[in-house]
Each structure stands twice: as C-alpha cells, then as structure tokens.
PDB file of C-alpha atoms in Angstrom:
ATOM      1  CA  MET U  17      41.938  -4.975 -16.219  1.00 47.00           C
ATOM      2  CA  VAL U  18      42.909  -2.243 -14.222  1.00 48.00           C
ATOM      3  CA  GLY U  19      45.616  -1.347 -16.025  1.00 52.00           C
ATOM      4  CA  ASP U  20      43.100  -0.775 -18.590  1.00 52.00           C
ATOM      5  CA  ILE U  21      41.139   0.751 -15.743  1.00 46.00           C
ATOM      6  CA  ALA U  22      43.520   3.576 -15.071  1.00 51.00           C
ATOM      7  CA  PHE U  23      44.281   4.628 -19.211  1.00 50.00           C
ATOM      8  CA  VAL U  24      39.805   5.412 -19.545  1.00 51.00           C
ATOM      9  CA  PRO U  25      41.253   9.377 -17.712  1.00 60.00           C
ATOM     10  CA  ILE U  26      43.545  10.277 -19.634  1.00 59.00           C
ATOM     11  CA  GLU U  27      41.389   8.957 -22.794  1.00 58.00           C
ATOM     12  CA  VAL U  28      39.013  10.916 -21.503  1.00 57.00           C
ATOM     13  CA  LEU U  29      40.517  13.626 -20.671  1.00 50.00           C
ATOM     14  CA  LEU U  30      42.594  13.753 -24.534  1.00 57.00           C
ATOM     15  CA  ILE U  31      38.852  13.208 -26.347  1.00 64.00           C
ATOM     16  CA  SER U  32      37.583  16.257 -23.992  1.00 57.00           C
ATOM     17  CA  MET U  33      41.250  18.510 -25.769  1.00 61.00           C
ATOM     18  CA  ILE U  34      40.675  17.260 -29.063  1.00 64.00           C
ATOM     19  CA  ILE U  35      36.781  18.490 -29.008  1.00 61.00           C
ATOM     20  CA  HIS U  36      37.410  21.866 -26.854  1.00 52.00           C
ATOM     21  CA  HIS U  37      39.934  22.290 -29.679  1.00 53.00           C
ATOM     22  CA  PHE U  38      37.482  21.805 -32.361  1.00 51.00           C
ATOM     23  CA  LEU U  39      34.371  23.755 -31.795  1.00 53.00           C
ATOM     24  CA  SER U  40      37.073  26.549 -30.270  1.00 56.00           C
ATOM     25  CA  ASP U  41      38.217  26.406 -33.874  1.00 55.00           C
ATOM     26  CA  MET U  42      34.425  26.458 -34.459  1.00 57.00           C
ATOM     27  CA  ASP U  43      33.511  29.308 -32.352  1.00 57.00           C
ATOM     28  CA  LYS U  44      36.642  31.927 -33.629  1.00 61.00           C
ATOM     29  CA  LYS U  45      35.345  31.041 -36.777  1.00 63.00           C
ATOM     30  CA  HIS U  46      32.776  31.590 -36.944  1.00 65.00           C
ATOM     31  CA  ARG U  47      32.474  35.202 -34.967  1.00 69.00           C
ATOM     32  CA  LEU U  48      35.606  36.002 -37.539  1.00 68.00           C
ATOM     33  CA  GLN U  49      32.376  35.708 -40.351  1.00 75.00           C
ATOM     34  CA  LYS U  50      29.836  37.186 -38.171  1.00 77.00           C
ATOM     35  CA  LEU U  51      32.738  40.389 -37.362  1.00 83.00           C
ATOM     36  CA  ASN U  52      33.541  40.462 -41.062  1.00 83.00           C
ATOM     37  CA  MET U  53      29.737  41.153 -42.088  1.00 86.00           C
ATOM     38  CA  VAL U  54      29.724  44.600 -39.393  1.00 87.00           C
ATOM     39  CA  ILE U  55      32.935  45.069 -41.612  1.00 90.00           C
ATOM     40  CA  GLY U  56      31.700  44.607 -44.601  1.00 91.00           C
ATOM     41  CA  VAL U  57      29.048  46.670 -43.805  1.00 91.00           C
ATOM     42  CA  PHE U  58      31.161  50.001 -42.728  1.00 93.00           C
ATOM     43  CA  PHE U  59      32.690  49.880 -46.149  1.00 94.00           C
ATOM     44  CA  SER U  60      29.595  49.487 -47.404  1.00 92.00           C
ATOM     45  CA  GLU U  61      27.978  53.058 -46.272  1.00 93.00           C
ATOM     46  CA  VAL U  62      31.076  54.573 -44.917  1.00 95.00           C
ATOM     47  CA  GLY U  63      34.084  53.431 -45.759  1.00 94.00           C
ATOM     48  CA  ILE U  64      34.786  53.092 -49.532  1.00 94.00           C
ATOM     49  CA  LYS U  65      32.753  56.385 -50.062  1.00 93.00           C
ATOM     50  CA  LEU U  66      35.287  58.005 -47.067  1.00 95.00           C
ATOM     51  CA  LEU U  67      38.183  56.608 -49.104  1.00 94.00           C
ATOM     52  CA  GLU U  68      37.598  58.023 -52.245  1.00 92.00           C
ATOM     53  CA  TYR U  69      36.692  61.748 -50.626  1.00 92.00           C
ATOM     54  CA  ILE U  70      40.223  62.029 -49.030  1.00 94.00           C
ATOM     55  CA  SER U  71      42.162  59.694 -51.174  1.00 92.00           C
ATOM     56  CA  ASP U  72      40.999  62.016 -54.195  1.00 91.00           C
ATOM     57  CA  ALA U  73      42.787  64.812 -52.242  1.00 92.00           C
ATOM     58  CA  ASP U  74      46.401  62.748 -51.454  1.00 92.00           C
ATOM     59  CA  PRO U  75      48.549  64.798 -54.027  1.00 92.00           C
ATOM     60  CA  ASP U  76      50.869  61.464 -53.403  1.00 88.00           C
ATOM     61  CA  LEU U  77      48.747  59.209 -54.642  1.00 88.00           C
ATOM     62  CA  ASP U  78      50.123  58.573 -57.765  1.00 87.00           C
ATOM     63  CA  ARG U  79      52.863  57.474 -57.357  1.00 87.00           C
ATOM     64  CA  HIS U  80      51.363  54.599 -55.442  1.00 85.00           C
ATOM     65  CA  ARG U  81      48.178  53.837 -56.844  1.00 87.00           C
ATOM     66  CA  ASP U  82      50.120  50.965 -59.106  1.00 88.00           C
ATOM     67  CA  GLN U  83      49.987  49.115 -56.266  1.00 89.00           C
ATOM     68  CA  PHE U  84      46.603  49.540 -55.166  1.00 91.00           C
ATOM     69  CA  MET U  85      45.853  47.535 -58.233  1.00 91.00           C
ATOM     70  CA  ILE U  86      44.950  44.755 -56.784  1.00 90.00           C
ATOM     71  CA  ASP U  87      43.222  41.807 -59.058  1.00 88.00           C
ATOM     72  CA  SER U  88      42.255  38.222 -58.986  1.00 88.00           C
ATOM     73  CA  GLU U  89      45.871  37.051 -58.425  1.00 91.00           C
ATOM     74  CA  TRP U  90      47.002  38.438 -55.392  1.00 92.00           C
ATOM     75  CA  SER U  91      47.971  36.168 -52.835  1.00 92.00           C
ATOM     76  CA  ASP U  92      47.729  35.829 -49.303  1.00 91.00           C
ATOM     77  CA  ARG U  93      51.365  37.451 -49.489  1.00 92.00           C
ATOM     78  CA  ASP U  94      51.005  39.949 -52.382  1.00 93.00           C
ATOM     79  CA  PHE U  95      48.456  41.860 -49.847  1.00 93.00           C
ATOM     80  CA  ASP U  96      50.122  41.070 -47.086  1.00 92.00           C
ATOM     81  CA  ASN U  97      53.357  42.930 -47.500  1.00 92.00           C
ATOM     82  CA  LEU U  98      51.004  45.496 -48.698  1.00 91.00           C
ATOM     83  CA  VAL U  99      49.738  46.056 -46.383  1.00 89.00           C
ATOM     84  CA  ARG U 100      53.763  46.035 -44.301  1.00 89.00           C
ATOM     85  CA  SER U 101      54.482  48.151 -46.588  1.00 89.00           C
ATOM     86  CA  MET U 102      51.697  50.786 -46.404  1.00 87.00           C
ATOM     87  CA  SER U 103      53.393  51.575 -42.541  1.00 81.00           C
ATOM     88  CA  ARG U 104      55.702  53.241 -45.092  1.00 84.00           C
ATOM     89  CA  ILE U 105      53.552  55.077 -46.652  1.00 84.00           C
ATOM     90  CA  ASN U 106      53.770  58.926 -45.930  1.00 83.00           C
ATOM     91  CA  TYR U 107      50.106  59.921 -46.307  1.00 86.00           C
ATOM     92  CA  ASP U 108      49.052  63.559 -47.515  1.00 88.00           C
ATOM     93  CA  VAL U 109      46.324  65.546 -47.492  1.00 91.00           C
ATOM     94  CA  ASP U 110      45.929  68.772 -49.847  1.00 91.00           C
ATOM     95  CA  THR U 111      42.917  71.183 -47.389  1.00 86.00           C
ATOM     96  CA  GLU U 112      42.925  73.129 -50.526  1.00 87.00           C
ATOM     97  CA  LYS U 113      40.992  70.264 -52.345  1.00 91.00           C
ATOM     98  CA  ILE U 114      38.656  68.986 -48.893  1.00 89.00           C
ATOM     99  CA  ASP U 115      35.317  71.066 -48.580  1.00 90.00           C
ATOM    100  CA  PHE U 116      34.885  70.122 -44.993  1.00 92.00           C
ATOM    101  CA  GLU U 117      30.967  71.360 -44.677  1.00 92.00           C
ATOM    102  CA  ASN U 118      30.614  68.754 -47.411  1.00 93.00           C
ATOM    103  CA  LEU U 119      32.762  66.089 -45.441  1.00 94.00           C
ATOM    104  CA  SER U 120      30.786  66.916 -41.849  1.00 94.00           C
ATOM    105  CA  THR U 121      27.710  66.886 -43.891  1.00 94.00           C
ATOM    106  CA  PHE U 122      28.612  63.404 -44.520  1.00 95.00           C
ATOM    107  CA  LEU U 123      30.270  61.553 -41.690  1.00 95.00           C
ATOM    108  CA  VAL U 124      27.468  63.536 -39.067  1.00 94.00           C
ATOM    109  CA  GLY U 125      24.474  61.835 -41.063  1.00 94.00           C
ATOM    110  CA  LYS U 126      26.386  58.159 -39.933  1.00 94.00           C
ATOM    111  CA  ARG U 127      27.090  59.280 -36.923  1.00 92.00           C
ATOM    112  CA  ASP U 128      24.129  56.769 -35.082  1.00 92.00           C
ATOM    113  CA  PHE U 129      25.697  53.865 -37.581  1.00 92.00           C
ATOM    114  CA  LEU U 130      28.954  54.431 -36.086  1.00 90.00           C
ATOM    115  CA  VAL U 131      27.414  54.394 -32.532  1.00 89.00           C
ATOM    116  CA  ARG U 132      25.458  51.584 -33.639  1.00 88.00           C
ATOM    117  CA  LEU U 133      29.484  50.064 -35.103  1.00 88.00           C
ATOM    118  CA  LEU U 134      30.664  50.607 -31.621  1.00 84.00           C
ATOM    119  CA  GLU U 135      27.906  49.179 -29.386  1.00 84.00           C
ATOM    120  CA  ASN U 136      28.708  46.271 -30.837  1.00 79.00           C
ATOM    121  CA  PRO U 137      30.442  43.561 -28.616  1.00 77.00           C
ATOM    122  CA  SER U 138      32.286  41.917 -31.890  1.00 72.00           C
ATOM    123  CA  MET U 139      33.945  45.074 -32.517  1.00 72.00           C
ATOM    124  CA  LEU U 140      36.209  44.106 -28.824  1.00 69.00           C
ATOM    125  CA  GLU U 141      37.466  41.050 -31.311  1.00 71.00           C
ATOM    126  CA  HIS U 142      38.993  43.820 -33.685  1.00 76.00           C
ATOM    127  CA  GLU U 143      41.834  46.102 -32.144  1.00 84.00           C
ATOM    128  CA  GLU U 144      42.600  47.507 -35.727  1.00 88.00           C
ATOM    129  CA  PHE U 145      39.181  47.916 -36.909  1.00 90.00           C
ATOM    130  CA  THR U 146      37.705  49.232 -33.937  1.00 89.00           C
ATOM    131  CA  GLU U 147      40.851  52.331 -33.577  1.00 92.00           C
ATOM    132  CA  LEU U 148      39.461  53.065 -36.818  1.00 94.00           C
ATOM    133  CA  LEU U 149      35.929  53.733 -35.578  1.00 93.00           C
ATOM    134  CA  ARG U 150      37.392  55.828 -33.214  1.00 92.00           C
ATOM    135  CA  ALA U 151      39.618  57.455 -36.112  1.00 95.00           C
ATOM    136  CA  VAL U 152      36.616  58.495 -37.794  1.00 96.00           C
ATOM    137  CA  PHE U 153      34.033  59.652 -34.654  1.00 93.00           C
ATOM    138  CA  HIS U 154      36.362  61.927 -33.792  1.00 94.00           C
ATOM    139  CA  LEU U 155      36.687  63.167 -36.722  1.00 96.00           C
ATOM    140  CA  THR U 156      32.794  63.663 -37.515  1.00 95.00           C
ATOM    141  CA  GLU U 157      32.897  64.845 -33.499  1.00 94.00           C
ATOM    142  CA  GLU U 158      35.455  67.365 -34.892  1.00 95.00           C
ATOM    143  CA  LEU U 159      33.219  68.695 -38.170  1.00 94.00           C
ATOM    144  CA  ASP U 160      30.643  68.316 -36.314  1.00 93.00           C
ATOM    145  CA  CYS U 161      31.812  71.165 -32.973  1.00 91.00           C
ATOM    146  CA  ARG U 162      32.354  73.649 -35.530  1.00 88.00           C
ATOM    147  CA  GLY U 163      29.309  75.881 -37.316  1.00 77.00           C
ATOM    148  CA  ASP U 164      31.247  77.357 -40.759  1.00 84.00           C
ATOM    149  CA  PHE U 165      34.105  76.057 -42.501  1.00 87.00           C
ATOM    150  CA  SER U 166      34.628  79.611 -43.949  1.00 85.00           C
ATOM    151  CA  CYS U 167      36.673  80.776 -42.400  1.00 87.00           C
ATOM    152  CA  LEU U 168      39.462  78.528 -39.965  1.00 88.00           C
ATOM    153  CA  PRO U 169      42.312  79.779 -38.786  1.00 91.00           C
ATOM    154  CA  GLU U 170      45.379  77.826 -40.687  1.00 90.00           C
ATOM    155  CA  THR U 171      45.906  76.383 -37.020  1.00 93.00           C
ATOM    156  CA  ASP U 172      42.817  75.245 -37.137  1.00 93.00           C
ATOM    157  CA  THR U 173      42.850  73.285 -40.988  1.00 91.00           C
ATOM    158  CA  HIS U 174      45.422  71.588 -39.582  1.00 91.00           C
ATOM    159  CA  HIS U 175      43.971  70.571 -36.083  1.00 93.00           C
ATOM    160  CA  LEU U 176      41.325  68.651 -38.642  1.00 93.00           C
ATOM    161  CA  THR U 177      43.650  67.919 -41.984  1.00 93.00           C
ATOM    162  CA  GLY U 178      45.356  65.982 -39.053  1.00 94.00           C
ATOM    163  CA  ASP U 179      43.286  63.496 -38.325  1.00 95.00           C
ATOM    164  CA  ILE U 180      41.344  63.302 -42.050  1.00 95.00           C
ATOM    165  CA  LYS U 181      45.068  61.492 -42.241  1.00 94.00           C
ATOM    166  CA  ARG U 182      44.639  59.270 -39.245  1.00 95.00           C
ATOM    167  CA  VAL U 183      41.757  58.318 -40.418  1.00 96.00           C
ATOM    168  CA  TYR U 184      43.241  57.883 -44.585  1.00 95.00           C
ATOM    169  CA  ALA U 185      45.938  55.354 -43.029  1.00 94.00           C
ATOM    170  CA  LEU U 186      43.564  52.847 -40.720  1.00 95.00           C
ATOM    171  CA  LEU U 187      40.809  53.518 -43.288  1.00 95.00           C
ATOM    172  CA  ALA U 188      43.534  51.877 -46.868  1.00 94.00           C
ATOM    173  CA  ARG U 189      44.733  49.094 -43.808  1.00 93.00           C
ATOM    174  CA  GLU U 190      41.768  48.008 -43.153  1.00 94.00           C
ATOM    175  CA  TRP U 191      40.570  48.614 -46.437  1.00 94.00           C
ATOM    176  CA  PHE U 192      43.235  45.759 -48.166  1.00 94.00           C
ATOM    177  CA  THR U 193      42.911  43.689 -45.210  1.00 93.00           C
ATOM    178  CA  TYR U 194      39.652  43.380 -45.865  1.00 93.00           C
ATOM    179  CA  MET U 195      40.229  42.915 -49.391  1.00 94.00           C
ATOM    180  CA  LYS U 196      41.953  39.508 -48.405  1.00 93.00           C
ATOM    181  CA  TYR U 197      39.614  37.663 -46.715  1.00 92.00           C
ATOM    182  CA  ASN U 198      36.996  38.299 -49.182  1.00 92.00           C
ATOM    183  CA  LYS U 199      39.154  37.410 -51.308  1.00 92.00           C
ATOM    184  CA  LYS U 200      39.471  33.782 -49.804  1.00 90.00           C
ATOM    185  CA  ASN U 201      36.503  33.668 -47.914  1.00 90.00           C
ATOM    186  CA  TYR U 202      33.734  34.888 -50.108  1.00 90.00           C
ATOM    187  CA  PRO U 203      34.608  35.781 -53.779  1.00 91.00           C
ATOM    188  CA  TYR U 204      31.524  37.532 -55.009  1.00 92.00           C
ATOM    189  CA  LEU U 205      32.667  39.885 -52.935  1.00 91.00           C
ATOM    190  CA  PHE U 206      35.727  40.715 -53.623  1.00 92.00           C
ATOM    191  CA  SER U 207      34.936  40.366 -57.330  1.00 93.00           C
ATOM    192  CA  LEU U 208      32.780  43.492 -57.184  1.00 92.00           C
ATOM    193  CA  ALA U 209      34.631  46.008 -54.715  1.00 90.00           C
ATOM    194  CA  MET U 210      38.081  44.605 -57.395  1.00 90.00           C
ATOM    195  CA  ARG U 211      36.104  47.094 -59.728  1.00 91.00           C
ATOM    196  CA  THR U 212      35.354  49.035 -58.044  1.00 90.00           C
ATOM    197  CA  ASN U 213      38.731  49.807 -56.155  1.00 91.00           C
ATOM    198  CA  PRO U 214      38.683  53.692 -54.632  1.00 90.00           C
ATOM    199  CA  PHE U 215      42.064  53.835 -55.588  1.00 89.00           C
ATOM    200  CA  ASP U 216      41.416  53.016 -59.523  1.00 87.00           C
ATOM    201  CA  THR U 217      40.293  56.235 -61.432  1.00 83.00           C
ATOM    202  CA  GLU U 218      38.565  54.004 -64.211  1.00 84.00           C
ATOM    203  CA  SER U 219      36.801  51.770 -61.418  1.00 84.00           C
ATOM    204  CA  THR U 220      33.408  50.172 -62.482  1.00 85.00           C
ATOM    205  CA  PRO U 221      30.635  47.774 -61.411  1.00 87.00           C
ATOM    206  CA  ILE U 222      30.371  47.233 -65.085  1.00 87.00           C
ATOM    207  CA  VAL U 223      31.576  42.914 -66.259  1.00 83.00           C
ATOM    208  CA  TYR U 224      33.572  43.220 -69.936  1.00 78.00           C
TER     209      TYR U 224
END
C-alpha cells in the first residue's frame, strides 16, 4: 500500500502533463484557425488585387507562370517545394506598367484596414505575414506622401520600385503558403482560390 501511495504523485504528474499537452495542441490549433481567417480576409480585401496588379508588371512572369498553376492534385510537398524555390526567383517590376497614382489610391483606401490588421495580437504569432503587412503599409505610406506622380525623378521611381518588389516577393510567398493551408483544411476555399489564381491570365470563378 505504501508503494502504491508513493507512485500516485508520478501518475498524477504524467496525467497532468498529457492533459496539458492535449489542451495546448487544441489551443494552438484554435489560434491557427483564427490567424488564417485574418489572413484570408487580407487576401480578399487587399492581397489578391495587389498581387494581380504587381504581377501584371512583371516582365519575367511568363518564365515562372507554369510553376504557379496550382491544382487540386497538389500535395503539401508540392507547395513546400514551390515556396522554397521562390526564394531564388528575381521578382522584377517594369515601372512603365505601374500606375503609381492608381496604386496609391487603392492602398490608401485600405490603410485603416491594414492598421487594424497590424493591431491584431494574433499577428504576433506569424512573423512572415507580419513582415508582409509592414511592407504593404510602408509602400502605402511612401505613395501617400507624394502628391504628384507625373514628374518623379528616376531615383525616386527606382526607390518606389524597390518597395513594390519587396511587397511582391513577400505577397507571392504568403499566398502560396495560405493556399497550402486551405488545400488541407478548407477545400471549398481552396477551390475558389485555385479558380481565381492571380497568376493565371485565364482564371475564372465559373465552374465548367
């Protein structure tokens, strides 16, 4: 009996650790769901349109477009391989195809939305997405500070192009990461996103 009593604290400790681990996993999963809901709202409100706008000005996109044509057969490994390979892509932007004034109008109109996202405590758990938000917000501020885009010196155009390229690289990476999550957890969200792929010139939401 004394032996049994001696082992009770260890059994209780083990059970407590298992329960704690189980609850921690549930809490982590719940936070991840909330975070990806926020990310989904970002892409619906800002990200997809911004990605379409910038990628249309990418003179090298045709060389990579086939890589970006995701489909329902993709596995987690396919997404992971793509995201890794994206770090080797040179995200270029043809400034002649960028309408800075229209881009400024769009982003400035979304500034309050971006601020609310940055204030969301959930963002602290996703460093890569937080980095993207900061880059988009910085680009918004840079564009808003300029009242006239018709006579920018070449040096300033080059500076703005650098900010746009930074956003482009981060935005593309996060979109595919988000697609991986939806493919695994929310097939119906993935289906629509796949049909409206911003890199696909023939994309359509219509199901044929």
